Coordinates of C-alpha atoms in Angstrom, one line a residue:
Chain A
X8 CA -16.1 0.9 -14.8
X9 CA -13.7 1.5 -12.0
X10 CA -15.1 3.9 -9.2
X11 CA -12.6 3.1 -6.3
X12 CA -14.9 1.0 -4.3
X13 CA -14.3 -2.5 -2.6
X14 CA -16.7 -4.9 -1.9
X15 CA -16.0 -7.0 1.5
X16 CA -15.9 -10.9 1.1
X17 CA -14.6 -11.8 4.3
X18 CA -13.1 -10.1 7.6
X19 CA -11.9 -12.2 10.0
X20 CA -9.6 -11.2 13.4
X21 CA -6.3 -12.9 13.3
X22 CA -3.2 -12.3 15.4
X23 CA -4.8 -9.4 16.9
X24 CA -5.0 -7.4 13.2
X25 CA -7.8 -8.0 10.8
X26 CA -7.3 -10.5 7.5
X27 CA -9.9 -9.4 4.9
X28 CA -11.0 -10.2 1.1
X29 CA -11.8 -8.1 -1.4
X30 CA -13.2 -7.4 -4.9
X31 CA -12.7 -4.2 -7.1
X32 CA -14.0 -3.9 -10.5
X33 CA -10.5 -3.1 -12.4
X34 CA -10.4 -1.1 -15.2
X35 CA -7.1 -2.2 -16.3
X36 CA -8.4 -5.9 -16.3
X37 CA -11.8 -5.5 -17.6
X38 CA -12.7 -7.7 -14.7
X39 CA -14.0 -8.0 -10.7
X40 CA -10.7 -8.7 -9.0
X41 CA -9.9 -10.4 -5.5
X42 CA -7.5 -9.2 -3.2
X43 CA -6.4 -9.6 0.2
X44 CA -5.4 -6.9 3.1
X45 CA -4.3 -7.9 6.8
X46 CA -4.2 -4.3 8.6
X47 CA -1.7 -5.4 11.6
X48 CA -3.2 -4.0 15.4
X49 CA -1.3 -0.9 15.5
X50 CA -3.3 0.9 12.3
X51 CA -6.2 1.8 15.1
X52 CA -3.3 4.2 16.1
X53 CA -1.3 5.0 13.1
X54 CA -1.0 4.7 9.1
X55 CA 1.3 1.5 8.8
X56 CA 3.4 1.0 6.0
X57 CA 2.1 -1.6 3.2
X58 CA 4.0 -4.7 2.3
X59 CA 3.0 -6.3 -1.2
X60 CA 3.0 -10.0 -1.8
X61 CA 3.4 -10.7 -5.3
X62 CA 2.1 -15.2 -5.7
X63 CA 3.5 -17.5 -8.2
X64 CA 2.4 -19.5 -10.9
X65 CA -1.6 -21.0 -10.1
X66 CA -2.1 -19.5 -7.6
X67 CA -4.6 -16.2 -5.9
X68 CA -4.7 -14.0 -3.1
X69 CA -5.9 -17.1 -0.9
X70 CA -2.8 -19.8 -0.7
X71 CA -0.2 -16.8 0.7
X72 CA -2.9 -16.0 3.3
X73 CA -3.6 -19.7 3.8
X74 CA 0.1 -21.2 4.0
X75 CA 2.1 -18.2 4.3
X76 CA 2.2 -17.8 8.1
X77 CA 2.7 -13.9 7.8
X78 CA 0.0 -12.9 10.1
X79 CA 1.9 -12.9 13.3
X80 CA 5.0 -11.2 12.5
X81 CA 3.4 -9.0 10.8
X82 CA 1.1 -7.8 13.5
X83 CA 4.2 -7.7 15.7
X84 CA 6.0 -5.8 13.4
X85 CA 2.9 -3.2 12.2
X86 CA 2.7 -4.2 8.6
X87 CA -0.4 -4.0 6.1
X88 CA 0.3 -7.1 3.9
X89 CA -1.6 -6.8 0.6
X90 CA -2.2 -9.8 -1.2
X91 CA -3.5 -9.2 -5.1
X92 CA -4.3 -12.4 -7.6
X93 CA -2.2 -13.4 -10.4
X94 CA -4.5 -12.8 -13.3
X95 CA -7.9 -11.5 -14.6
X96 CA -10.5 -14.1 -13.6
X97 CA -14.1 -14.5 -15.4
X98 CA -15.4 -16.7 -17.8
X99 CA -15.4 -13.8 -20.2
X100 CA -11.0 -13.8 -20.0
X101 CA -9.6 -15.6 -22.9
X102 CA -7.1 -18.4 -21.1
X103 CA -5.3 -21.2 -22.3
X104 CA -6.9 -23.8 -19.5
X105 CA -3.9 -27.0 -20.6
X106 CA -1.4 -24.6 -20.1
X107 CA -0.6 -23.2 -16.0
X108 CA 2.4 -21.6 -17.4
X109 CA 0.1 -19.0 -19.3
X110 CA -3.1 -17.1 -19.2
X111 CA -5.3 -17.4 -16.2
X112 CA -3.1 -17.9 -12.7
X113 CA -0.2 -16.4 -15.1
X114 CA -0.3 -12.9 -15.5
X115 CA 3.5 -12.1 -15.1
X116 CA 2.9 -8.8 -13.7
X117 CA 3.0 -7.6 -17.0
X118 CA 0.3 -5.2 -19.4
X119 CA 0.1 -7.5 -22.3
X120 CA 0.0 -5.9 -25.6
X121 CA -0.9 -9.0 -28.0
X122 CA -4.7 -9.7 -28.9
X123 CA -6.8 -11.0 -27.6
X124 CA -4.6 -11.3 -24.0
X125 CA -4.5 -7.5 -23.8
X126 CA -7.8 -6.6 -23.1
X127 CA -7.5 -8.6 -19.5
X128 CA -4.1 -9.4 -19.3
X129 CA -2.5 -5.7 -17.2
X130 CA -1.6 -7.0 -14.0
X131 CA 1.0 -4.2 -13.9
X132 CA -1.2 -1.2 -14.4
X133 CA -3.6 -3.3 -12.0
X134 CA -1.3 -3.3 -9.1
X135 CA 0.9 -0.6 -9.3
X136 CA -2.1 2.0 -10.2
X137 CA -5.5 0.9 -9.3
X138 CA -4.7 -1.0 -5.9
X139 CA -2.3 1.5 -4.8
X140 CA -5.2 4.2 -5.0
X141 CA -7.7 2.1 -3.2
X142 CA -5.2 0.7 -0.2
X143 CA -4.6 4.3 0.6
X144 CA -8.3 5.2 0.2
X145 CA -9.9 2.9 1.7
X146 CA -7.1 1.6 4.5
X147 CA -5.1 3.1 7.2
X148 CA -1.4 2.7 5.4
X149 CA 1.2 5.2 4.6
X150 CA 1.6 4.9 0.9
X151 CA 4.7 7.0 1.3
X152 CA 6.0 3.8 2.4
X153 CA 5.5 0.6 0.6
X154 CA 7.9 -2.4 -0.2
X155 CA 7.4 -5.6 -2.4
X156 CA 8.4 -9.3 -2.0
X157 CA 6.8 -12.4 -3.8
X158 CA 7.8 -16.1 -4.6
X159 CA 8.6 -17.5 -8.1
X160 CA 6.3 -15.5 -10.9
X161 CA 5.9 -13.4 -7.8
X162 CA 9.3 -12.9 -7.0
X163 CA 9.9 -11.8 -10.4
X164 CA 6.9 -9.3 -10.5
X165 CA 8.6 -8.0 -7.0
X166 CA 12.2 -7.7 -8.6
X167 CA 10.8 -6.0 -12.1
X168 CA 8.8 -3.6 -10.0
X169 CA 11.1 -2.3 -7.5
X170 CA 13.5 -2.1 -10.2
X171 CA 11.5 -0.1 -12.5
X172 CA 10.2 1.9 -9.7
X173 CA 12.9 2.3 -6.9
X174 CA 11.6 5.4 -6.0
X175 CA 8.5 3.7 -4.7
X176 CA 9.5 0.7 -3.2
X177 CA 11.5 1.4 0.1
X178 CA 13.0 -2.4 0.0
X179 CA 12.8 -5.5 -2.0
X180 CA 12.8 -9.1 -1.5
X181 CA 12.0 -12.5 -3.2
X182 CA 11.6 -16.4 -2.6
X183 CA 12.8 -18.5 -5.2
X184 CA 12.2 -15.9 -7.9
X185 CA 12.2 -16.5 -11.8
X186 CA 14.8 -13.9 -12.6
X187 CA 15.1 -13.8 -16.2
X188 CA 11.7 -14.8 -17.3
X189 CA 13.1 -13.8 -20.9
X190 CA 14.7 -17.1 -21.2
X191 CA 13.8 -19.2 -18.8
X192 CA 12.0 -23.0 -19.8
X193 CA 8.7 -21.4 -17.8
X194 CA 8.5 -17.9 -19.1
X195 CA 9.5 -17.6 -22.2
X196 CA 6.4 -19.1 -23.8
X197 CA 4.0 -16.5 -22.1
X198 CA 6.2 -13.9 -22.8
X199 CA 5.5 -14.3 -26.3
X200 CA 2.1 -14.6 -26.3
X201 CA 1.0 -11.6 -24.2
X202 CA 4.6 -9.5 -25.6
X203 CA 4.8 -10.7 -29.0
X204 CA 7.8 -11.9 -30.8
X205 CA 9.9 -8.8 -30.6
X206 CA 11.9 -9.7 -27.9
X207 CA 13.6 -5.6 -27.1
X208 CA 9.8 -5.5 -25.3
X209 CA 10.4 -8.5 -23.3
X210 CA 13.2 -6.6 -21.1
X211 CA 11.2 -4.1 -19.1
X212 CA 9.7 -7.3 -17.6
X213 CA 12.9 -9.0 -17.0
X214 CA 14.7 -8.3 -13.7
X215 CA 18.8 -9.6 -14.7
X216 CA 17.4 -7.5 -18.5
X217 CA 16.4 -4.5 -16.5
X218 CA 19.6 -4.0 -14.4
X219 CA 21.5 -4.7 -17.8
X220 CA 20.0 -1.9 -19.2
X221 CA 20.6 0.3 -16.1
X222 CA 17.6 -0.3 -13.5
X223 CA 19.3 -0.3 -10.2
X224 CA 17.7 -0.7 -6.8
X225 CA 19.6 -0.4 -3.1
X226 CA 19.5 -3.8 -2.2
X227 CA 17.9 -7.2 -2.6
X228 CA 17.1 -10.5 -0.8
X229 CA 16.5 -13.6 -2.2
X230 CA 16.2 -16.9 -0.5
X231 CA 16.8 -19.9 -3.1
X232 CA 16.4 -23.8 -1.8
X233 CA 18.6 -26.3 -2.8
X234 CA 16.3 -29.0 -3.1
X235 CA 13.8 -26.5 -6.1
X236 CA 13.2 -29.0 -8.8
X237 CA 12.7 -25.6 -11.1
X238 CA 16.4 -24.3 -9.9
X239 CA 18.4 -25.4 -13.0
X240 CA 15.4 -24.8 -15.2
X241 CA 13.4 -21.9 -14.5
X242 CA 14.8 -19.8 -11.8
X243 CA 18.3 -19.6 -12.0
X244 CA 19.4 -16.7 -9.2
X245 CA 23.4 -17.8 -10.2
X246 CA 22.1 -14.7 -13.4
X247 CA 20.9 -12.4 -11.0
X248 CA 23.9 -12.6 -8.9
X249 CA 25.9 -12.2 -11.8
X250 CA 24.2 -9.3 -12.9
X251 CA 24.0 -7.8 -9.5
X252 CA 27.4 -8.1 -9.2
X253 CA 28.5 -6.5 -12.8
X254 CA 25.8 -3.6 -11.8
X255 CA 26.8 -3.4 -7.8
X256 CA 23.7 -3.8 -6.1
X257 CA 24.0 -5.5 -3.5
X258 CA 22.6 -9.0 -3.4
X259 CA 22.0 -11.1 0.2
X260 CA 21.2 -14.8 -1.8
X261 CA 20.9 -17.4 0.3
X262 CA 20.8 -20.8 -0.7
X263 CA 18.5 -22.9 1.9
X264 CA 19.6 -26.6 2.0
X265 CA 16.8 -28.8 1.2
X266 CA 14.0 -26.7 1.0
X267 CA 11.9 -26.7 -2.0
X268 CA 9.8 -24.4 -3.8
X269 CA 6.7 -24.7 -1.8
X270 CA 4.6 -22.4 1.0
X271 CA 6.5 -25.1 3.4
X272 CA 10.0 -23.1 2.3
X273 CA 8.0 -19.6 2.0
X274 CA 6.9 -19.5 5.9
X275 CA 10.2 -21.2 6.5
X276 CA 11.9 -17.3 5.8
X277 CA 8.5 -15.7 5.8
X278 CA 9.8 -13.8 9.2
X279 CA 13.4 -13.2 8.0
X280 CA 11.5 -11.3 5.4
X281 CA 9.3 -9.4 7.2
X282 CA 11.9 -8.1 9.3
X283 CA 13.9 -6.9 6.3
X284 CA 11.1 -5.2 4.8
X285 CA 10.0 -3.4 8.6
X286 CA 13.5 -2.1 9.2
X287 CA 13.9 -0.6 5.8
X288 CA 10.1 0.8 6.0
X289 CA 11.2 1.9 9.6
X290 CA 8.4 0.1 10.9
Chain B
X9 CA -5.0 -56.2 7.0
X10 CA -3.3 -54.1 9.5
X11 CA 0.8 -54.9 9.1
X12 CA 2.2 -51.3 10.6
X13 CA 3.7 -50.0 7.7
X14 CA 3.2 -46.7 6.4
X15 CA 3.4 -45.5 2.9
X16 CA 4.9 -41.8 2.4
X17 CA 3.0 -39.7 0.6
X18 CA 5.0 -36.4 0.8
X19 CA 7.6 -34.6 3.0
X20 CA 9.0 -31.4 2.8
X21 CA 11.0 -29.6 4.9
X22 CA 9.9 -27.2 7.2
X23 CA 11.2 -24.9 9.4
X24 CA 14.5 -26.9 10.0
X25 CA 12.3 -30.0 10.6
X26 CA 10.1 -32.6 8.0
X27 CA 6.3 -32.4 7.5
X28 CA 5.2 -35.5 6.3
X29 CA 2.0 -36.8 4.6
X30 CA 1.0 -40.9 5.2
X31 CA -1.2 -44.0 4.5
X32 CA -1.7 -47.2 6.7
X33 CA -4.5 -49.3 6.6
X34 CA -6.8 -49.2 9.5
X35 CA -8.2 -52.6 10.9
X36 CA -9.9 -50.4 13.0
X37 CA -11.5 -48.1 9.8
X38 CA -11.4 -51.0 7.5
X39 CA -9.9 -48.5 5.2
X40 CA -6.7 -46.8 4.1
X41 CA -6.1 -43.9 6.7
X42 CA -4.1 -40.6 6.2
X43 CA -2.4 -38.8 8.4
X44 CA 0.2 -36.1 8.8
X45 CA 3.3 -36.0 10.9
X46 CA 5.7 -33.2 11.9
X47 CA 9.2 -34.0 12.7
X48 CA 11.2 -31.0 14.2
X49 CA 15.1 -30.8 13.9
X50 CA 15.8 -32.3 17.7
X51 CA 14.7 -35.4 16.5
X52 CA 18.0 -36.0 14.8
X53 CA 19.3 -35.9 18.0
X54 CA 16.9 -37.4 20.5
X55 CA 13.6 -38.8 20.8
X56 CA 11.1 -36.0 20.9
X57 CA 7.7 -36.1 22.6
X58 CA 4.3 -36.7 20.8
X59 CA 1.9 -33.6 20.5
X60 CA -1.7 -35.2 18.8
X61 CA -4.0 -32.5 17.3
X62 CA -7.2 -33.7 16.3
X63 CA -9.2 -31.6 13.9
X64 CA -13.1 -30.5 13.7
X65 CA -16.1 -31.1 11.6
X66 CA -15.4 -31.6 7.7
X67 CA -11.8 -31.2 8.5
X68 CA -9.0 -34.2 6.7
X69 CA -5.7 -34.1 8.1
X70 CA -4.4 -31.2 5.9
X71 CA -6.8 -28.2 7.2
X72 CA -4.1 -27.4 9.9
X73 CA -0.9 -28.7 8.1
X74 CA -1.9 -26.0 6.1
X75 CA -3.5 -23.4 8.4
X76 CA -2.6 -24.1 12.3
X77 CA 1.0 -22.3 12.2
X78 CA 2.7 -24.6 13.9
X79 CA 5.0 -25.8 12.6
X80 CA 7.8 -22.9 13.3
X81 CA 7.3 -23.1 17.5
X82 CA 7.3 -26.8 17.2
X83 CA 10.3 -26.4 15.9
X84 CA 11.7 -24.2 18.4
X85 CA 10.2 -26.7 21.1
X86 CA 11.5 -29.9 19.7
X87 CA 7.8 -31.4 19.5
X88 CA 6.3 -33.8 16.7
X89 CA 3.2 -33.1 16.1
X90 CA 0.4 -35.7 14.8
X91 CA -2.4 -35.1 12.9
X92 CA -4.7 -38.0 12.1
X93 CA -8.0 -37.5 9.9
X94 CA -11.6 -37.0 11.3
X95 CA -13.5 -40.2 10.0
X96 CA -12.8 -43.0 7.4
X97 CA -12.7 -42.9 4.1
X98 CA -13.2 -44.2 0.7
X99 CA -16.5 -45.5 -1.7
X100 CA -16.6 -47.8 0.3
X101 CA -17.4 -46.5 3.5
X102 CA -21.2 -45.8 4.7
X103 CA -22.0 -41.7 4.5
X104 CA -25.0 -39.1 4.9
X105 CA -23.6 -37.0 2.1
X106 CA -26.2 -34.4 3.0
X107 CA -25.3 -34.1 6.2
X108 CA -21.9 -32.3 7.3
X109 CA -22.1 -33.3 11.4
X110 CA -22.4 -36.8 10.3
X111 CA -20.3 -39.7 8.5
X112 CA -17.1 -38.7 6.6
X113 CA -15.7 -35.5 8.3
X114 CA -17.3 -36.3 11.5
X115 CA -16.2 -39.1 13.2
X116 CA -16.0 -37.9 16.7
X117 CA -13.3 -39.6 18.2
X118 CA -15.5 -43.0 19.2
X119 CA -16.1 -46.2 17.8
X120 CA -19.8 -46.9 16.5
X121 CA -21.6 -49.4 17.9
X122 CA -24.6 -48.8 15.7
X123 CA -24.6 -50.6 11.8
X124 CA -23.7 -50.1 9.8
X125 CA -21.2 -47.3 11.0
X126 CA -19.7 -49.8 13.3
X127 CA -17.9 -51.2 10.4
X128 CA -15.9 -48.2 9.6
X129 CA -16.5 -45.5 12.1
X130 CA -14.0 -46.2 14.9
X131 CA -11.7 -43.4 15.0
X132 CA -10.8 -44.3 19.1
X133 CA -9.6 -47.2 18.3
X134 CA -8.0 -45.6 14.7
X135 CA -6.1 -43.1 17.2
X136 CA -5.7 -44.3 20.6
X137 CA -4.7 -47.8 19.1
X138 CA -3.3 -48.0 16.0
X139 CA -1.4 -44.8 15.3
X140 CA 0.7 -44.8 18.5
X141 CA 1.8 -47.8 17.1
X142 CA 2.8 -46.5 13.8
X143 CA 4.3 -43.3 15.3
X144 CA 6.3 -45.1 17.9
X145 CA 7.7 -47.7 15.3
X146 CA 8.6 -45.3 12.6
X147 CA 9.2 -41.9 13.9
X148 CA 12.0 -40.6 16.4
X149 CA 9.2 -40.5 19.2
X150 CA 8.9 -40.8 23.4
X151 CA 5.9 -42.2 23.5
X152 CA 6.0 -42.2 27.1
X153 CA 5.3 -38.2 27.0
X154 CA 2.4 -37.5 24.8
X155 CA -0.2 -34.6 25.0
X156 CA -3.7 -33.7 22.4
X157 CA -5.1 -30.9 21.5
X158 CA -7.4 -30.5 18.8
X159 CA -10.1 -27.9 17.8
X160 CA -14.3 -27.7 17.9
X161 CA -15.0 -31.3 17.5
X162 CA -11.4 -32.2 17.7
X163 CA -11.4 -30.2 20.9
X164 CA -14.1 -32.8 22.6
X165 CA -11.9 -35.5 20.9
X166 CA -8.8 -34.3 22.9
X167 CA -11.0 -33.3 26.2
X168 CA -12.4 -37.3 25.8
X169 CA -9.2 -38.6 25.7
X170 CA -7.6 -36.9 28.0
X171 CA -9.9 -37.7 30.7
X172 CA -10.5 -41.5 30.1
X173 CA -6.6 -41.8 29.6
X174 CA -4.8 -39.5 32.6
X175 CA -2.0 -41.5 32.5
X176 CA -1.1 -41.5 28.9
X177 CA -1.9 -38.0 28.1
X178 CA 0.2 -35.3 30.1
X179 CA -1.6 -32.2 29.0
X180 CA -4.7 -31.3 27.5
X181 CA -6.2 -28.3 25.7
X182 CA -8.8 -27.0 23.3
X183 CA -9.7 -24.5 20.9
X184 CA -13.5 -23.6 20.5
X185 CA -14.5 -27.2 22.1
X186 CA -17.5 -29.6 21.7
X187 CA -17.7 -29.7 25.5
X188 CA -21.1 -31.8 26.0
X189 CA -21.3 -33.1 22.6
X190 CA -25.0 -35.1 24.1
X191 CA -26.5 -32.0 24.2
X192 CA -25.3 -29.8 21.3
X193 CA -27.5 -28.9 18.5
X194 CA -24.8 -30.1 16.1
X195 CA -23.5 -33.6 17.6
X196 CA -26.3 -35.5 19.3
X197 CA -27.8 -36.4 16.0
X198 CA -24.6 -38.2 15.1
X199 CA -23.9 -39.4 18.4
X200 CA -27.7 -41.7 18.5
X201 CA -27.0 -42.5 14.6
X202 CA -23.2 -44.1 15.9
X203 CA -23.9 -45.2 19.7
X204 CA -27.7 -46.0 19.3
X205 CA -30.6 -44.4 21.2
X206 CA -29.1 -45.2 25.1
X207 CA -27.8 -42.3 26.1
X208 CA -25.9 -43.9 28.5
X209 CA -23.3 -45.4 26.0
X210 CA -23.2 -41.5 25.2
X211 CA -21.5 -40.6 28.5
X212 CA -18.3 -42.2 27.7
X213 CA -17.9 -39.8 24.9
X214 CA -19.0 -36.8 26.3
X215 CA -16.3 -34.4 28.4
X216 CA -18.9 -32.5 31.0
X217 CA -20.6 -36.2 31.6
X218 CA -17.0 -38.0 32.0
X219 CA -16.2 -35.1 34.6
X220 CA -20.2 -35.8 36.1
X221 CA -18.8 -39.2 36.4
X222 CA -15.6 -39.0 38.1
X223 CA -12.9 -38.6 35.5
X224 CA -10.1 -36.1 36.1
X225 CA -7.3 -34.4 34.6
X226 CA -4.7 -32.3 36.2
X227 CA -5.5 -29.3 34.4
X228 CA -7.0 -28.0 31.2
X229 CA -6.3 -25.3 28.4
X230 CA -9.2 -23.8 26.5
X231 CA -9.7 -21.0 24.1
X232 CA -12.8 -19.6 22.9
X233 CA -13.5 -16.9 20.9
X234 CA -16.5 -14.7 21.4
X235 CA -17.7 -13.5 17.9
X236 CA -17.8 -17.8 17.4
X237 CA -21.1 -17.9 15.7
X238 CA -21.6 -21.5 17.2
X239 CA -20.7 -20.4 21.1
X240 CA -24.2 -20.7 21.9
X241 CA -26.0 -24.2 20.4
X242 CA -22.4 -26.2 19.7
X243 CA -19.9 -25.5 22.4
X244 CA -21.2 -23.6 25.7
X245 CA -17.4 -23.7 27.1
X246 CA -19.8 -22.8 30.9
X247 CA -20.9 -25.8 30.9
X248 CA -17.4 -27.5 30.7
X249 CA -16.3 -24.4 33.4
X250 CA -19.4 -25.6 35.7
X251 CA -18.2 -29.4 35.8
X252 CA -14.0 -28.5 36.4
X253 CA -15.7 -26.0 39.0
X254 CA -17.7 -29.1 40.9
X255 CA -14.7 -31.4 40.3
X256 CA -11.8 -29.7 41.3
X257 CA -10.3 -29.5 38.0
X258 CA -8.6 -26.4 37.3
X259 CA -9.5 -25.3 33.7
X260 CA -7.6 -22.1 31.8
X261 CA -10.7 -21.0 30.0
X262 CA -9.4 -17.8 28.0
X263 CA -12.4 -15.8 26.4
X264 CA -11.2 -13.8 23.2
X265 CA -12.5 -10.7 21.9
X266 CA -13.6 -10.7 18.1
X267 CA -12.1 -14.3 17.3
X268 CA -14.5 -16.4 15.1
X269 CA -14.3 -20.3 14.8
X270 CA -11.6 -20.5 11.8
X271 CA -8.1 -21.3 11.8
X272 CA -7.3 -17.3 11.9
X273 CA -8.6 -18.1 15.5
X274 CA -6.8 -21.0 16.1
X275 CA -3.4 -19.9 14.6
X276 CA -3.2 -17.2 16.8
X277 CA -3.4 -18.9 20.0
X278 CA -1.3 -22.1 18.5
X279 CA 2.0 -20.5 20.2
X280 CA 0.1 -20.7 23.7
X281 CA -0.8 -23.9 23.4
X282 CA 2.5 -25.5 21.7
X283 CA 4.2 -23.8 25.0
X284 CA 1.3 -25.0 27.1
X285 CA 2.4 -28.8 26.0
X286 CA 5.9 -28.1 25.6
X287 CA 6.0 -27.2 29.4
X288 CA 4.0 -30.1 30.7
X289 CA 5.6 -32.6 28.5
X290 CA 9.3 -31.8 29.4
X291 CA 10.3 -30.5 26.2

């Protein structure tokens, strides 16, 4: 049962802040979850506004704090960067383990509500209730100010949440997201499996679905490279802009020649992110 | 047999330049060798000069391509940056699999004379020799400015070098360094299993006994940090500081507060020392 407490795994002093690793028992889950925290220098002095990093498909908490080169800027800048993991973990989760488009390492950011994936599968209620409660608890950060980015699956839990809670999220931003997960090659398949077949259900998860039907946010960012083998397939930001556009939020998509969908084209803009999220959090 | 051709194993762009993964066989190694190379965007306009980081214990090639953050001042400074692996490799190649200061992961930066390591373990040769070679032929390098850094055993690697090759090497610096790698707990084992039970042979490899022996550099970089957990059996960075002191060699030695021995420590001070080189090589 959840009780609000964290277990250390690791602390480690980084670019003057502290990177650390965590587990929580989460309720929503029905698991021990990992997540990662960097508290930047500047929370000895002051409650810093939180950044959260949503990660793609396969991955955890540990490849963003591994390849993401966030550290420095964000110690420069005063930013806790929170870090959570994709899925429930445990032998006890149910997972498909041929398929890394689905199950564990592919939560969507979604609270499944198909059997058996909906006992573990509530990455939602995961991070935008339980963590939330224990950054503030048990970290120096100013929860009145929070903002989201991620890359890919990531990018997409970034876009659905900011969009279904703009009142939260102070700013918004994305790498190579998959922006209409509804009917894109990737997505759709797990979609149906942890949403069932009715697919009215599917469009509280789906960012271009959610501004359809109204969502709106202030601004976005999204950085796209040309050279993404899952561009034409599974991303697709050509339907966010078009959305964007019909709904007038304004959109700042830049396509980045030659980069591809890896941690080398995340760190590429990892600072150009930063810095949008800081001046927006008036960090 | 050695023919100085390379086989790509991936490149991706990275902050405006190409981080590249490749294979050559090693006469040297008697094996297939890997290694990583950064290009950064001068080079499209201009030879750029040759940065070699050599890694530590258990390390391959891809700890700091994924880790070291530095990629994005490298960039900035126009420098390629080389990263070779730390032993040979392959089923073929003798090992202590029990032991992690000994056979694959640990070559440091010598050629056995012992069997039957001598066969294979020769990573001087491997790096001094063979991959200068290979860099000059194939990548948009001045090979008459090169500098080496490198970390815990990498950072005796890059001390070694440096001091038995002043003229080839224009800078030098370290991060958490094997400094008298005869003496430490965790490398004389490996160094009577490689170079026999003279310690005489030893002094060649060995930066404090080089110095004892009349080997100089112009100046040396190193960074240690004091919650290292090894400071005290492995690396002793005072006993390099004595031996610059009796030689006349002026050594940077930069004690930091609360860094451990992991890449979080060596990230951080990366900017320093990419700027340390960049300065010293002209960049």
């Amino acid at each position: 049962m959840a009780d609000n407490t964290l277990k250390v795994v690791s602390t480690a002093k980084a670019h003057g802040g502290m990177q650390g690793v965590y587990t929580t028992y989460s309720d929503a889950c029905a698991c021990e979850m990992t997540f990662a925290v960097f508290v930047p220098p500047q929370a000895l002095e002051r409650p810093c506004p939180v950044l959260w990093y949503l990660s793609g498909l396969t991955c955890t908490h540990q490849n963003v704090m591994d390849k993401g080169e966030y550290r420095k800027r964000a110690a420069e800048l005063g930013l806790i960067v929170v870090c959570p993991d994709t899925s429930p973990r445990g032998d006890q989760v149910p997972d498909d383990a041929t398929n890394w488009q689905f199950g564990k390492g592919a939560g969507f950011y979604l609270d499944a509500t198909e059997e058996p994936w909906n006992v573990n599968y509530n990455m939602k209620t995961h991070i935008l209730e339980e963590l939330p409660v224990l950054i503030g608890k048990h970290f120096p950060a100013d929860m009145s100010r929070q903002s989201v980015f991620g890359h890919s699956m990531g990018g997409h839990g970034a876009l659905t949440f900011a969009l279904a809670n703009p009142d939260r999220f102070k700013s918004c931003s994305a790498f190579a997201p998959i922006v209409q997960p509804s009917s894109a090659d990737w997505s759709k398949g797990a979609f149906a499996r942890y949403l069932g077949k009715d697919q009215a259900a599917w469009r509280a998860h789906d960012a271009v679905a959610l501004i359809e039907d109204g969502a709106t946010f202030p601004e976005l960012l999204v950085d796209q490279g040309t050279a993404d083998g899952f561009l034409e397939d599974g991303l697709r930001p050509w339907l966010l802009e078009d959305a964007c556009k019909a709904a007038g939020i304004p959109l700042t998509l830049r396509m980045q020649e030659g980069y591809d969908h890896s941690y080398y084209f995340i760190s590429t803009f990892m600072d150009d992110h930063l810095d949008w999220h800081a001046q927006r959090l008036g960090a």
